C-alpha positions as a printed NumPy array, in Angstrom:
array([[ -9.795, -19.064,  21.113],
       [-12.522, -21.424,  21.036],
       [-13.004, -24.079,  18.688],
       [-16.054, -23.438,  16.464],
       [-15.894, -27.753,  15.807],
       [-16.856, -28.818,  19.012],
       [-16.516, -25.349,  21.656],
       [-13.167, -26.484,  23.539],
       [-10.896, -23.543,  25.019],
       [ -7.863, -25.08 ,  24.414],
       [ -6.783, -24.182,  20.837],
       [ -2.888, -23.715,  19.319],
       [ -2.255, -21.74 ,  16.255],
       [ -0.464, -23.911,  14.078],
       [  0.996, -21.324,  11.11 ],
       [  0.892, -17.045,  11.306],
       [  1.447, -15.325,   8.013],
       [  0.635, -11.923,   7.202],
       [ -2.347, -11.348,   5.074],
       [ -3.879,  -8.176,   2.93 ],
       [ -1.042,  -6.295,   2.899],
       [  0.404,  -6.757,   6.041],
       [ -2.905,  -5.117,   8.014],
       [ -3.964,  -8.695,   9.067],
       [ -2.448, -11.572,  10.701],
       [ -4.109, -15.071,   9.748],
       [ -3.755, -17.491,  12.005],
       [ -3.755, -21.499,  11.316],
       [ -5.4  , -22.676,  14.594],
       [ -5.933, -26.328,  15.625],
       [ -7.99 , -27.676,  18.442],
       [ -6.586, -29.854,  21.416],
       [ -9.715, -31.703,  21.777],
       [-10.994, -32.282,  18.209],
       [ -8.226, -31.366,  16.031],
       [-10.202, -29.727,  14.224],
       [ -8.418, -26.979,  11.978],
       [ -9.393, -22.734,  11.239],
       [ -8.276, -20.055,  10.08 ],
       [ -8.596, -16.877,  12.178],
       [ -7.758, -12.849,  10.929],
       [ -6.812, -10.887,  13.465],
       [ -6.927,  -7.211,  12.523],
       [ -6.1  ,  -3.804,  15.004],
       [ -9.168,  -2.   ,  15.986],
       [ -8.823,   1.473,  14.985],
       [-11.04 ,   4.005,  15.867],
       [-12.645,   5.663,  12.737],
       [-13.075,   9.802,  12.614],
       [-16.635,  11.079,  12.102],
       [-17.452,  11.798,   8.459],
       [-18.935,  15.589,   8.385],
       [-22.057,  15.69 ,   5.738],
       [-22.383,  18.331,   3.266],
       [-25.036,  19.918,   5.917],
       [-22.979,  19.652,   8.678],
       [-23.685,  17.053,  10.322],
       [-21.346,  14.778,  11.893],
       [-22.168,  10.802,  10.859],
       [-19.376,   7.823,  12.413],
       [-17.82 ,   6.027,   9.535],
       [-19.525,   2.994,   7.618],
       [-17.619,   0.91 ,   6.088],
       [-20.35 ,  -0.963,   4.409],
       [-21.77 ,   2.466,   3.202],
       [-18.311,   2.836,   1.486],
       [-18.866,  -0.574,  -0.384],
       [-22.271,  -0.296,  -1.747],
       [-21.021,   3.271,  -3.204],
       [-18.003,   1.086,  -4.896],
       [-20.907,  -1.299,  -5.633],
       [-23.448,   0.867,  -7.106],
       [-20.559,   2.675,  -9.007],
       [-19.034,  -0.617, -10.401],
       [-22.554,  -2.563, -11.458],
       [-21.862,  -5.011, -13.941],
       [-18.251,  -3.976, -14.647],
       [-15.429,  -5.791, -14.998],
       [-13.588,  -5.471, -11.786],
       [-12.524,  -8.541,  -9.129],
       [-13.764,  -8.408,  -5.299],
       [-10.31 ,  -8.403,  -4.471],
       [ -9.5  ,  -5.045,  -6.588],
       [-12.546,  -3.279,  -4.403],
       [-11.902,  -4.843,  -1.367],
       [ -7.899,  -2.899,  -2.035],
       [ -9.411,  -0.251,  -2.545],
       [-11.686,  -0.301,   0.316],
       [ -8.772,  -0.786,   2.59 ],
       [ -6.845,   2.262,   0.7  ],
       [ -9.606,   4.601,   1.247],
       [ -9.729,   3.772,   4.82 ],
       [ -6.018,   3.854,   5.372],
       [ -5.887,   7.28 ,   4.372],
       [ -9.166,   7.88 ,   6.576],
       [ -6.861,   6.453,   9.632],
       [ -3.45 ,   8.246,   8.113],
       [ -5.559,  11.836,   8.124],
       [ -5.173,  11.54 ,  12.159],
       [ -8.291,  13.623,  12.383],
       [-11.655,  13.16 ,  14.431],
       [-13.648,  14.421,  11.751],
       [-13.085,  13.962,   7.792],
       [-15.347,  15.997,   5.951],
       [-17.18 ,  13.726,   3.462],
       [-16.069,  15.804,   0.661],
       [-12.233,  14.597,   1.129],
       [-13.616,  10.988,   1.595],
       [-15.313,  11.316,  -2.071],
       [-12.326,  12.534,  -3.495],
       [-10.673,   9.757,  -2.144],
       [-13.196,   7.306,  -3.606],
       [-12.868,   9.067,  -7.094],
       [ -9.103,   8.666,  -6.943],
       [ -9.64 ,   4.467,  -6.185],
       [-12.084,   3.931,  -8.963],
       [-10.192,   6.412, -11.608],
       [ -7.737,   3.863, -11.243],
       [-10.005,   0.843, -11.32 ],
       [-12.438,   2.07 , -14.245],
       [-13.112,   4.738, -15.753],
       [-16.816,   4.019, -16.498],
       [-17.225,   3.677, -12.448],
       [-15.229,   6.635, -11.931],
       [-18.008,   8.95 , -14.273],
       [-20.864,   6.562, -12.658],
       [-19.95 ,   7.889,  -9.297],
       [-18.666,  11.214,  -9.946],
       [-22.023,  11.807, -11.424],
       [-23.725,  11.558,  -8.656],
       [-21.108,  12.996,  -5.984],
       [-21.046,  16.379,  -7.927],
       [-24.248,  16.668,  -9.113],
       [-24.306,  16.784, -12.9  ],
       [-26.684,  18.984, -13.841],
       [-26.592,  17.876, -17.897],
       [-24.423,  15.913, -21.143],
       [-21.827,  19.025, -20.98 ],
       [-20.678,  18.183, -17.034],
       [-20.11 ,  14.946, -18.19 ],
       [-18.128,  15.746, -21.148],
       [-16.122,  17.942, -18.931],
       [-15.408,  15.167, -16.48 ],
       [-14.315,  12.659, -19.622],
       [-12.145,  15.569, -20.796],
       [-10.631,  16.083, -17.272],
       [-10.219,  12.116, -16.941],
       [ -8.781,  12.013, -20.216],
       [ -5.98 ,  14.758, -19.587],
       [ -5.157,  13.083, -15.952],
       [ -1.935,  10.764, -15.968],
       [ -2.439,   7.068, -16.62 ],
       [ -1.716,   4.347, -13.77 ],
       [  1.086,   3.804, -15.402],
       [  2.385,   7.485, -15.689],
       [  1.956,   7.877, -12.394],
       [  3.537,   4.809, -11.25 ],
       [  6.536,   5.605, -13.782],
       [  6.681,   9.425, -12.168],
       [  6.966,   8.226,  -8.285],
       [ 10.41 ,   5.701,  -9.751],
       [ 11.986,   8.789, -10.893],
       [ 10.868,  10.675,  -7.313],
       [ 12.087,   7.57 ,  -5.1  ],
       [ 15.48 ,   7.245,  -7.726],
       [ 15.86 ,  11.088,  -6.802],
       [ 15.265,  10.39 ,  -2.951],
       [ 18.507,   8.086,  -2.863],
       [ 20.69 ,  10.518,  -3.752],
       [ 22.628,  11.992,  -0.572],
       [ 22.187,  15.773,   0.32 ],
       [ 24.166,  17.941,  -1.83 ],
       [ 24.491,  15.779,  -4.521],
       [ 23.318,  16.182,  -8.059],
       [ 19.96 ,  14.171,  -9.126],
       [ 21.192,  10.835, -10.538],
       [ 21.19 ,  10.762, -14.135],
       [ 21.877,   9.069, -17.145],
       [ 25.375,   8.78 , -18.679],
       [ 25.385,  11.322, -21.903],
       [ 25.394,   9.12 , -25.079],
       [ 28.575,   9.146, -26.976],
       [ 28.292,  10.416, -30.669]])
């Protein structure tokens, strides 16, 4: 790689470490010439499917369209860049995991709504309002009523330790459980 110092060729990495979750490599690099240090990402180039508009027509993925929604959605709330840019890279994950061509734009709002129901719920009404079309005060109170009866982060997160717990149990075998309590 060249050297952004001084424009050699000749550059080493120095250090590799795996970065944002293991989808990027950074890379120490050092030049021959000026020893001049940088950091590099290297990332795989997937190819994105088509997102399919509520008319129909087909539109390739943006992924900066997908942050100013997260954006607009999470004005002036409390949430770090590095909780949206997780939850950038979980919404396209699951875009790349789908395996499809085309992902109906629907499924990639639902998507969305999952990441920020998680993040804030204030954001999560913000952009539901808009991606369903509220028509008046009652579709909101529905959708507050709905978030409110939805399992917490934490419920959820407690629910998939039971499901993995019952996953290490070998075929045929009753669930693990707990020892009955003596009286």
């Amino acid at each position: 790689m060249q050297c952004p110092f001084c424009n050699a060729a000749d550059t080493r990495v120095v250090d590799s470490r795996l970065a944002e979750e293991g989808t990027q490599v950074r890379r120490r690099r050092e030049c021959a010439d000026c020893k001049g240090r940088f950091t590099t990402f290297e990332r795989a180039q997937l190819s994105m499917p088509n997102i399919i508009k509520r008319g129909g027509s087909p539109e390739p993925f943006d992924e900066d369209k997908l942050r100013r929604g997260f954006a607009s959605a999470l004005y002036k709330r409390p949430v770090s860049p590095d909780a949206v840019d997780h939850a950038v890279e979980a919404v396209m994950r699951k875009l790349r995991q789908s395996g499809e061509r085309e992902v109906a734009s629907m499924q990639l709002g639902e998507w969305v709504m999952e990441q920020l129901r998680d993040m804030d719920h204030v954001a999560y009404v913000r952009f539901a309002s808009v991606y369903r079309s509220f028509e008046d005060v009652n579709a909101f109170r529905e959708e507050i009523e709905r978030l409110q009866q939805l399992p917490t982060v934490e419920q959820r997160k407690s629910q998939m330790q039971l499901i993995e717990s019952m996953d290490r149990v070998g075929p045929g075998e009753p669930p693990l459980r707990k020892p009955p309590r003596s009286r």
